[in-house]
Short mmCIF file of C-alpha atoms in Angstrom, two decimals:
data_model
loop_
_atom_site.label_atom_id
_atom_site.label_comp_id
_atom_site.label_asym_id
_atom_site.label_seq_id
_atom_site.Cartn_x
_atom_site.Cartn_y
_atom_site.Cartn_z
CA MET A 1 36.92 -90.37 18.57
CA THR A 2 40.22 -91.15 16.98
CA SER A 3 41.51 -87.47 17.22
CA GLN A 4 40.61 -87.39 20.90
CA HIS A 5 42.40 -90.83 21.58
CA ASN A 6 45.33 -89.31 19.58
CA LYS A 7 45.55 -86.35 21.63
CA THR A 8 45.16 -88.04 24.94
CA SER A 9 47.90 -90.70 24.10
CA VAL A 10 50.43 -88.20 22.98
CA ALA A 11 49.84 -86.07 26.10
CA ALA A 12 50.11 -89.13 28.18
CA ILE A 13 53.39 -90.37 26.85
CA SER A 14 54.82 -86.80 27.08
CA ILE A 15 54.17 -86.84 31.00
CA PHE A 16 56.34 -89.82 31.47
CA ALA A 17 59.20 -88.41 29.26
CA SER A 18 58.98 -85.00 31.02
CA GLY A 19 59.17 -86.37 34.45
CA GLY A 20 62.09 -88.76 33.76
CA MET A 21 64.33 -86.25 31.98
CA ALA A 22 63.46 -83.42 34.58
CA ALA A 23 64.60 -85.54 37.54
CA ALA A 24 67.79 -86.71 35.89
CA LYS A 25 68.67 -83.25 35.06
CA PHE A 26 67.90 -81.92 38.62
CA VAL A 27 70.02 -84.70 40.21
CA VAL A 28 73.09 -84.15 38.00
CA GLY A 29 72.60 -80.38 38.32
CA ILE A 30 72.71 -80.48 42.16
CA ALA A 31 75.51 -83.05 42.05
CA ILE A 32 77.81 -80.64 40.03
CA GLY A 33 76.50 -77.40 41.33
CA SER A 34 75.23 -76.29 37.85
CA LEU A 35 72.72 -73.41 37.87
CA ALA A 36 72.14 -73.70 34.24
CA LEU A 37 71.52 -77.43 34.49
CA ILE A 38 69.15 -76.88 37.53
CA SER A 39 67.32 -74.22 35.67
CA GLU A 40 66.78 -76.37 32.75
CA ALA A 41 65.42 -79.21 35.07
CA LEU A 42 63.11 -76.47 36.65
CA HIS A 43 62.09 -75.56 33.09
CA SER A 44 61.37 -79.25 32.40
CA SER A 45 59.32 -79.44 35.68
CA ILE A 46 57.15 -76.57 34.55
CA ASP A 47 56.86 -78.49 31.21
CA LEU A 48 55.77 -81.70 33.22
CA ILE A 49 53.05 -79.65 34.93
CA ALA A 50 52.08 -78.13 31.68
CA THR A 51 51.84 -81.61 30.17
CA ILE A 52 49.69 -82.90 33.02
CA ILE A 53 47.43 -79.97 32.68
CA THR A 54 47.30 -80.55 28.86
CA TRP A 55 46.41 -84.19 29.42
CA ALA A 56 43.56 -83.42 31.79
CA VAL A 57 42.35 -80.51 29.50
CA VAL A 58 42.16 -82.48 26.27
CA ARG A 59 40.14 -85.13 27.71
CA VAL A 60 37.48 -82.43 28.48
CA SER A 61 37.89 -80.06 25.63
CA ASP A 62 36.49 -82.28 22.96
CA LYS A 63 33.22 -82.73 24.89
CA PRO A 64 30.17 -81.71 22.74
CA ALA A 65 28.18 -78.62 23.79
CA ASP A 66 25.77 -78.83 26.77
CA ASP A 67 23.24 -76.55 28.38
CA GLU A 68 25.95 -74.65 30.26
CA HIS A 69 28.61 -74.48 27.46
CA HIS A 70 26.68 -73.77 24.23
CA TYR A 71 29.91 -73.52 22.16
CA GLY A 72 31.57 -76.58 23.69
CA HIS A 73 34.58 -76.85 26.06
CA GLY A 74 37.47 -75.92 23.54
CA LYS A 75 38.32 -72.62 25.47
CA LEU A 76 39.66 -74.77 28.35
CA GLU A 77 42.70 -75.34 26.03
CA SER A 78 43.40 -71.58 25.72
CA VAL A 79 42.77 -71.17 29.70
CA SER A 80 45.37 -73.96 30.39
CA ALA A 81 47.90 -72.29 27.92
CA LEU A 82 47.49 -69.06 29.81
CA GLY A 83 48.17 -70.61 33.11
CA VAL A 84 51.34 -72.44 31.93
CA THR A 85 52.55 -69.19 30.41
CA ALA A 86 52.29 -67.47 33.91
CA LEU A 87 54.27 -70.25 35.38
CA LEU A 88 56.95 -69.90 32.83
CA TYR A 89 57.44 -66.23 33.56
CA VAL A 90 57.49 -67.00 37.32
CA LEU A 91 60.32 -69.57 36.50
CA ALA A 92 62.21 -66.99 34.23
CA GLY A 93 62.21 -64.40 36.77
CA GLY A 94 63.56 -66.64 39.58
CA ILE A 95 66.24 -68.03 37.26
CA LEU A 96 67.25 -64.42 36.20
CA VAL A 97 67.57 -63.35 39.91
CA GLU A 98 69.77 -66.28 40.89
CA ALA A 99 71.96 -66.07 37.60
CA TYR A 100 72.42 -62.30 38.59
CA SER A 101 73.21 -63.25 42.20
CA ARG A 102 75.92 -65.76 41.13
CA LEU A 103 77.66 -63.45 38.69
CA ARG A 104 77.72 -60.69 41.21
CA GLU A 105 79.23 -62.91 44.04
CA GLY A 106 81.53 -64.85 41.60
CA THR A 107 80.22 -68.22 42.49
CA PRO A 108 82.78 -70.95 41.62
CA PRO A 109 81.97 -72.81 38.35
CA PRO A 110 80.42 -76.32 38.59
CA THR A 111 82.28 -79.69 38.61
CA ILE A 112 82.60 -80.86 34.99
CA SER A 113 82.32 -84.58 33.88
CA ALA A 114 80.90 -86.43 31.10
CA VAL A 115 77.62 -87.29 32.91
CA PRO A 116 75.84 -83.95 32.37
CA PHE A 117 76.63 -83.87 28.68
CA VAL A 118 75.24 -87.43 28.34
CA VAL A 119 72.16 -86.49 30.27
CA LEU A 120 71.69 -83.41 28.09
CA VAL A 121 72.14 -85.24 24.74
CA ILE A 122 69.51 -87.77 25.76
CA ASP A 123 67.34 -84.99 26.72
CA ILE A 124 67.69 -83.12 23.39
CA ALA A 125 66.86 -86.39 21.46
CA VAL A 126 63.80 -87.00 23.67
CA ASN A 127 62.51 -83.37 23.42
CA LEU A 128 62.92 -83.42 19.66
CA TRP A 129 60.93 -86.58 19.43
CA ARG A 130 58.25 -85.29 21.72
CA ALA A 131 58.10 -81.96 19.96
CA ARG A 132 57.41 -83.49 16.63
CA ALA A 133 54.95 -86.01 17.86
CA LEU A 134 52.98 -83.16 19.71
CA HIS A 135 53.23 -80.48 16.78
CA ARG A 136 51.86 -83.48 14.26
CA ALA A 137 49.08 -84.18 16.83
CA ALA A 138 48.35 -80.58 17.26
CA ARG A 139 48.05 -80.10 13.50
CA GLU A 140 45.77 -82.94 13.02
CA THR A 141 43.46 -82.10 15.76
CA ARG A 142 43.88 -78.31 15.82
CA SER A 143 44.73 -78.47 19.64
CA GLN A 144 45.98 -75.13 21.01
CA ALA A 145 46.94 -76.90 24.21
CA LEU A 146 49.11 -79.58 22.22
CA ALA A 147 50.60 -76.77 20.08
CA ALA A 148 51.75 -75.00 23.13
CA ASP A 149 53.43 -78.13 24.55
CA ALA A 150 54.98 -78.83 21.24
CA LEU A 151 56.66 -75.30 21.58
CA HIS A 152 57.69 -76.12 24.93
CA PHE A 153 59.66 -79.07 24.14
CA ALA A 154 61.17 -77.33 21.03
CA SER A 155 62.29 -74.62 23.34
CA ASP A 156 63.79 -77.14 25.69
CA VAL A 157 66.14 -78.19 22.96
CA MET A 158 67.48 -74.57 22.70
CA GLY A 159 67.84 -74.46 26.48
CA SER A 160 69.80 -77.71 26.63
CA CYS A 161 72.12 -76.53 24.02
CA ALA A 162 72.63 -73.27 25.90
CA VAL A 163 73.42 -75.43 29.06
CA ILE A 164 76.07 -77.32 27.06
CA VAL A 165 77.78 -74.24 25.96
CA GLY A 166 77.86 -72.94 29.48
CA LEU A 167 79.40 -76.13 30.79
CA ILE A 168 81.99 -76.02 28.14
CA LEU A 169 82.89 -72.43 28.96
CA ALA A 170 83.11 -73.49 32.59
CA ALA A 171 85.37 -76.51 31.56
CA LEU A 172 87.53 -73.94 29.73
CA GLY A 173 88.01 -71.74 32.93
CA PHE A 174 85.28 -69.15 32.37
CA TRP A 175 83.73 -69.23 35.76
CA TRP A 176 80.71 -67.07 34.52
CA GLY A 177 79.84 -69.61 31.68
CA ASP A 178 77.29 -71.47 33.80
CA ALA A 179 75.45 -68.46 35.24
CA ALA A 180 75.27 -66.88 31.83
CA ALA A 181 73.97 -70.07 30.36
CA ALA A 182 71.28 -70.12 33.03
CA ALA A 183 70.38 -66.34 32.19
CA ALA A 184 70.11 -67.34 28.41
CA VAL A 185 67.76 -70.29 29.37
CA ALA A 186 65.74 -67.69 31.34
CA VAL A 187 65.42 -65.38 28.32
CA MET A 188 64.37 -68.28 26.05
CA ILE A 189 61.67 -69.06 28.60
CA ALA A 190 60.47 -65.60 28.77
CA ALA A 191 60.50 -65.27 24.93
CA LEU A 192 58.46 -68.68 24.76
CA GLY A 193 55.94 -67.21 27.27
CA LEU A 194 55.59 -64.19 25.28
CA ARG A 195 54.78 -66.11 22.14
CA MET A 196 52.36 -68.35 23.88
CA ALA A 197 50.70 -65.42 25.47
CA GLY A 198 50.00 -63.63 22.31
CA SER A 199 48.48 -66.44 20.58
CA THR A 200 46.33 -67.56 23.61
CA VAL A 201 44.98 -64.20 24.44
CA GLN A 202 43.95 -63.74 20.66
CA THR A 203 41.81 -66.73 20.89
CA LEU A 204 40.27 -65.91 24.39
CA VAL A 205 39.24 -62.47 23.04
CA ASP A 206 38.01 -64.08 19.93
CA ARG A 207 40.28 -62.73 17.28
CA ALA A 208 39.26 -64.14 13.96
CA PRO A 209 42.18 -66.51 12.60
CA GLU A 210 44.22 -64.93 9.79
CA GLY A 211 42.49 -65.09 6.48
CA ALA A 212 39.34 -66.87 8.10
CA LEU A 213 37.00 -64.04 7.27
CA GLU A 214 37.79 -63.93 3.51
CA LYS A 215 37.83 -67.69 3.28
CA ALA A 216 34.45 -68.30 5.03
CA THR A 217 32.90 -65.33 2.88
CA ALA A 218 34.27 -66.84 -0.29
CA ALA A 219 32.77 -70.28 0.67
CA ILE A 220 29.20 -68.93 1.41
CA ARG A 221 29.22 -66.49 -1.64
CA GLY A 222 29.92 -69.60 -3.79
CA VAL A 223 26.69 -71.44 -2.81
CA PRO A 224 23.98 -71.22 -5.52
CA GLY A 225 21.26 -69.02 -4.44
CA VAL A 226 23.37 -66.71 -2.12
CA ILE A 227 23.28 -63.15 -3.59
CA ASP A 228 25.76 -61.59 -1.20
CA VAL A 229 27.10 -61.85 2.45
CA GLU A 230 25.93 -58.90 4.48
CA ARG A 231 27.88 -59.72 7.71
CA LEU A 232 30.05 -62.50 8.87
CA ARG A 233 31.83 -63.12 12.11
CA VAL A 234 34.33 -66.00 12.76
CA ARG A 235 35.82 -67.18 16.11
CA MET A 236 37.73 -70.32 17.31
CA VAL A 237 36.56 -72.41 20.22
CA GLY A 238 39.24 -75.22 20.43
CA ALA A 239 39.47 -76.93 17.15
CA THR A 240 36.02 -75.86 15.99
CA THR A 241 35.56 -72.69 13.91
CA PHE A 242 32.19 -71.05 14.71
CA ILE A 243 31.00 -68.82 11.84
CA ASP A 244 28.05 -66.49 12.26
CA SER A 245 26.76 -65.10 8.91
CA ILE A 246 23.96 -63.02 7.32
CA ALA A 247 23.47 -63.65 3.69
CA LYS A 248 21.10 -62.23 1.21
CA VAL A 249 18.90 -64.56 -0.69
CA PRO A 250 16.12 -63.93 -3.35
CA ARG A 251 12.72 -63.18 -1.51
CA THR A 252 10.93 -65.07 -4.20
CA TYR A 253 12.59 -68.48 -3.04
CA PRO A 254 10.26 -70.72 -1.12
CA ILE A 255 11.25 -71.74 2.56
CA ASP A 256 12.42 -75.26 1.43
CA ARG A 257 14.76 -73.82 -1.04
CA VAL A 258 16.16 -71.52 1.49
CA GLU A 259 16.74 -74.47 3.74
CA ASP A 260 18.77 -76.01 0.91
CA ILE A 261 20.84 -72.85 0.69
CA LYS A 262 21.60 -73.24 4.40
CA ARG A 263 22.73 -76.86 4.21
CA ASN A 264 24.92 -76.13 1.08
CA ALA A 265 26.37 -73.29 2.94
CA GLN A 266 27.27 -75.49 5.89
CA ALA A 267 28.84 -78.09 3.76
CA ALA A 268 30.81 -75.28 2.10
CA VAL A 269 32.36 -73.93 5.21
CA THR A 270 32.99 -77.59 6.48
CA LYS A 271 34.90 -78.15 3.39
CA ALA A 272 36.92 -75.16 3.83
CA PHE A 273 37.66 -75.38 7.44
CA GLY A 274 37.13 -78.90 8.46
CA ASP A 275 35.34 -78.78 11.95
CA ALA A 276 33.04 -75.75 11.41
CA ASP A 277 29.87 -74.64 13.01
CA LEU A 278 27.80 -72.21 10.74
CA THR A 279 24.90 -69.96 11.95
CA PHE A 280 23.25 -68.97 8.73
CA THR A 281 20.62 -66.14 8.80
CA ALA A 282 18.94 -65.56 5.37
CA VAL A 283 17.83 -62.11 4.59
CA PRO A 284 15.31 -62.09 1.52
CA VAL A 285 16.00 -59.23 -0.76
CA ALA A 286 14.51 -58.13 -4.14
CA ARG A 287 16.61 -58.84 -7.14
CA ASN A 288 16.81 -56.30 -10.06
CA ASN A 289 15.48 -58.97 -12.50
CA GLU A 290 12.09 -59.48 -10.56
CA THR A 291 9.02 -59.19 -12.88
CA VAL A 292 5.81 -57.43 -11.83
CA ARG A 293 4.29 -61.01 -11.46
CA ASP A 294 7.28 -61.99 -9.13
CA ARG A 295 6.59 -59.13 -6.73
CA ILE A 296 2.79 -59.83 -6.69
CA MET A 297 3.30 -63.39 -5.74
CA VAL A 298 5.62 -62.28 -3.05
CA ILE A 299 3.03 -59.92 -1.59
CA ALA A 300 0.36 -62.70 -1.59
CA ARG A 301 2.72 -65.19 -0.08
CA ASN A 302 3.73 -62.80 2.67
CA THR A 303 0.03 -62.29 3.75
CA GLY A 304 -0.71 -66.14 3.42
CA LEU A 305 -2.99 -65.76 0.37
CA ALA A 306 -3.66 -68.19 -2.48
CA ILE A 307 -3.70 -66.65 -5.82
CA HIS A 308 -3.20 -67.65 -9.39
CA HIS A 309 -3.91 -66.52 -12.92
CA VAL A 310 -2.04 -63.18 -12.58
CA THR A 311 -2.19 -61.08 -15.58
CA VAL A 312 -0.25 -57.80 -16.08
CA HIS A 313 -0.95 -55.16 -18.75
CA ASP A 314 1.53 -52.31 -19.00
CA LEU A 315 -0.23 -49.33 -20.73
CA GLY A 316 2.90 -47.25 -20.18
CA ALA A 317 1.19 -44.57 -18.02
CA LYS A 318 -0.33 -47.14 -15.58
CA LEU A 319 -0.29 -50.80 -14.85
CA ILE A 320 -3.31 -52.98 -14.76
CA VAL A 321 -3.27 -56.25 -12.81
CA GLY A 322 -5.79 -59.07 -12.70
CA ILE A 323 -5.69 -61.79 -9.97
CA ASP A 324 -7.65 -64.74 -9.14
CA LEU A 325 -7.81 -64.90 -5.33
CA GLU A 326 -8.84 -68.16 -3.68
CA VAL A 327 -10.67 -68.14 -0.28
CA ASP A 328 -12.78 -70.48 1.70
CA GLY A 329 -15.91 -71.37 -0.14
CA GLY A 330 -17.97 -71.00 3.10
CA MET A 331 -16.65 -67.40 3.89
CA GLN A 332 -19.08 -64.59 3.89
CA LEU A 333 -18.71 -62.14 0.84
CA GLU A 334 -17.94 -59.25 3.19
CA ALA A 335 -15.02 -60.91 4.58
CA ALA A 336 -13.67 -62.18 1.44
CA HIS A 337 -14.05 -58.62 -0.07
CA ASP A 338 -11.94 -57.19 2.83
CA ILE A 339 -9.24 -59.55 2.17
CA ALA A 340 -9.33 -58.65 -1.63
CA ASN A 341 -9.18 -54.93 -0.71
CA THR A 342 -6.24 -55.47 1.57
CA LEU A 343 -4.34 -57.45 -1.34
CA GLU A 344 -5.18 -54.38 -3.56
CA ARG A 345 -3.71 -51.85 -1.20
CA ASN A 346 -0.59 -53.93 -0.57
CA ILE A 347 -0.08 -54.00 -4.44
CA GLN A 348 -0.81 -50.28 -4.75
CA GLU A 349 1.90 -49.69 -1.94
CA GLU A 350 4.37 -51.72 -3.88
CA PHE A 351 3.76 -50.20 -7.37
CA GLY A 352 2.17 -46.78 -6.73
CA GLU A 353 -1.48 -45.64 -6.19
CA ASP A 354 -2.09 -45.31 -10.05
CA VAL A 355 -1.86 -49.22 -10.42
CA GLU A 356 -5.30 -50.66 -11.31
CA VAL A 357 -5.97 -53.97 -9.55
CA ASP A 358 -8.96 -56.11 -10.17
CA VAL A 359 -9.33 -59.17 -7.92
CA HIS A 360 -11.65 -62.11 -8.85
CA ILE A 361 -12.69 -64.05 -5.76
CA GLU A 362 -13.22 -67.73 -6.12
CA PRO A 363 -13.68 -70.71 -3.72
CA LEU A 364 -10.69 -72.40 -2.64
CA GLU A 365 -10.47 -75.72 -4.25
CA PRO A 366 -11.26 -78.17 -1.57
CA GLU A 367 -9.22 -81.32 -0.90
CA LEU A 368 -10.47 -84.10 -3.05
CA PRO A 369 -12.81 -86.53 -1.20
CA PHE A 370 -11.84 -90.16 -0.57
CA GLY A 371 -12.68 -92.11 -3.71
CA VAL A 372 -12.32 -95.55 -5.22
CA ASP A 373 -11.22 -96.68 -8.94
CA ALA A 374 -14.26 -96.96 -11.32
CA PRO A 375 -14.91 -100.13 -13.10
CA PRO A 376 -12.70 -100.97 -16.21
CA GLU A 377 -15.87 -100.72 -18.47
CA ARG A 378 -16.52 -97.05 -17.18
CA VAL A 379 -12.79 -96.21 -17.69
CA GLN A 380 -13.21 -97.65 -21.30
CA VAL A 381 -16.19 -95.26 -21.92
CA ILE A 382 -14.49 -92.24 -20.67
CA ALA A 383 -11.27 -93.07 -22.75
CA ALA A 384 -13.35 -93.75 -25.91
CA ALA A 385 -14.98 -90.26 -25.49
CA LEU A 386 -11.67 -88.47 -24.87
CA THR A 387 -10.20 -90.03 -28.04
CA GLU A 388 -13.39 -89.04 -30.08
CA TYR A 389 -13.08 -85.41 -28.95
CA ALA A 390 -9.38 -85.16 -29.68
CA ALA A 391 -9.74 -86.82 -33.14
CA GLY A 392 -8.48 -84.71 -36.09
CA GLY A 393 -7.10 -82.15 -33.82
CA GLU A 394 -3.46 -81.37 -32.54
CA ILE A 395 -3.84 -83.29 -29.39
CA HIS A 396 -3.56 -87.16 -29.93
CA ASP A 397 -2.65 -90.36 -28.42
CA ILE A 398 -4.87 -90.36 -25.32
CA HIS A 399 -3.61 -92.85 -22.83
CA ASN A 400 -3.19 -93.57 -19.15
CA VAL A 401 -6.90 -92.71 -18.60
CA ARG A 402 -8.07 -93.19 -14.87
CA VAL A 403 -11.42 -92.52 -13.45
CA ARG A 404 -12.23 -92.50 -9.77
CA ASN A 405 -15.54 -92.34 -7.97
CA THR A 406 -15.95 -89.93 -5.11
CA ASP A 407 -18.77 -88.41 -3.06
CA ALA A 408 -18.53 -85.02 -5.10
CA GLY A 409 -18.36 -86.97 -8.56
CA GLU A 410 -16.16 -88.64 -10.90
CA ILE A 411 -12.41 -87.51 -11.13
CA VAL A 412 -10.73 -88.22 -14.60
CA ASN A 413 -7.01 -88.19 -15.19
CA PHE A 414 -5.55 -88.81 -18.42
CA HIS A 415 -2.29 -88.18 -20.50
CA CYS A 416 -2.02 -87.04 -24.10
CA ARG A 417 0.57 -86.03 -26.65
CA ALA A 418 1.26 -82.78 -28.75
CA ALA A 419 3.52 -81.38 -31.20
CA PRO A 420 6.83 -80.39 -29.39
CA SER A 421 6.59 -77.11 -31.37
CA MET A 422 3.32 -76.11 -29.97
CA SER A 423 3.37 -73.30 -27.29
CA VAL A 424 2.00 -74.00 -23.73
CA ILE A 425 -0.94 -71.65 -24.52
CA LYS A 426 -2.07 -73.46 -27.59
CA VAL A 427 -1.65 -77.03 -25.85
CA HIS A 428 -3.67 -75.51 -22.76
CA GLU A 429 -6.57 -74.29 -25.18
CA ARG A 430 -6.78 -77.53 -27.07
CA VAL A 431 -6.75 -79.62 -24.05
CA ASP A 432 -9.20 -77.26 -22.17
CA ALA A 433 -11.57 -77.89 -25.10
CA ILE A 434 -11.49 -81.47 -24.64
CA GLU A 435 -11.99 -81.33 -21.06
CA ARG A 436 -15.14 -79.03 -21.57
CA ALA A 437 -16.73 -81.45 -24.06
CA LEU A 438 -16.16 -84.38 -21.59
CA ARG A 439 -17.75 -82.65 -18.72
CA ARG A 440 -20.79 -81.67 -21.07
CA ALA A 441 -21.27 -85.10 -22.22
CA PHE A 442 -20.79 -86.66 -18.65
CA PRO A 443 -22.47 -84.37 -15.96
CA SER A 444 -21.23 -86.61 -13.36
CA VAL A 445 -17.66 -85.82 -13.98
CA LYS A 446 -16.58 -83.30 -11.38
CA ARG A 447 -13.17 -82.59 -12.47
CA VAL A 448 -10.67 -83.47 -15.34
CA ILE A 449 -6.79 -83.37 -14.84
CA SER A 450 -4.68 -83.58 -18.00
CA HIS A 451 -1.06 -84.07 -18.52
CA ALA A 452 0.33 -83.10 -22.08
CA GLU A 453 3.74 -84.40 -23.15
CA PRO A 454 5.80 -84.43 -26.62
CA PRO A 455 5.67 -87.49 -28.65
CA ARG A 456 7.99 -90.38 -27.87
CA ALA A 457 11.57 -90.06 -29.44
#
């Protein structure tokens, strides 16, 4: 909102300055008969038209995207700049024709006085102030329309200097000085138009800004999780940099992690470009360091299957894979077997026909039914039993015991401690033995969930 107000305020102030100086130069130019001063006045009039267009355009260009303008309205600034360029060329052509006519016919020089010099000096001071203010606003808001306007007023300074030189030549007796100065103004206007046209057309044809491709690629490649950038396109629409990217990410990453990568990539390009809009397409690819287990998990996830306890044995000549496949407990065996066969074929397609796959089918663990906390005395009984089964072993300090009664049976949760040097396999074996002992002693226990942790520091 602040940048929009800044742009419109600077453009509005420019309108009044342009109108006043154009009128003053035109009146004085007619009074003394100076083609150079009249040409500069007409140039300022074109600047006035350009400033009015700029003032109107910047009020629209910052509007957000809508149903008809998916990339916003920023291109209106480029279109307005192109229209002003056309007006400049028309003006330059007219001035050159009139200057040639006066040089050919030997038109008398203008009447020289101090008035045109005073007007021109004031005009130079005003244009320098406007050019600086517009250039600063254009740089802050990345507005092409304001940048074009700033360039106009900077060129006006050169044009006014050329008129002063022409008037001085005329005062010294060189009758052709004024017409030559007018021709010089026309050439400056044409050069300005050429420079503006080049920049504007490049924006309209979506030419990527200098160095933007490398800058955006480096920003996205620097995001953790991005393996490489496969393709990237950059274009400017007004002050916004639109970036379309296709990036490679590990295929083993879950969807939520890929979404994190997208958000981090947007933050990276915003930091690099300021106002940036990123379209990020993630392409999952296999990395060289993927294990056999990783590849099998990808196959299962892509087919929507729940698997666990994946074991892989490499016998040199062949791979032997064991998998626990979870399916709906109410599913008929024939349907479950078809699913297992499909999984086996997919694995063989990935690793070769000679891979040996054994799939153990088991019922998918249902969501635990609604339950209530067991009475404190029941929790104490279960906790005492757990402590007894752990006594003398490597698992100790049974704590945080919770018991819940459900329609399916009792659910027991507990925490315990083990030596930090123990391997996960050993901890699992010891804890599993305690869980089995508890279920044997208490048939009402449906499930036991343990959490092992190292001793307190």
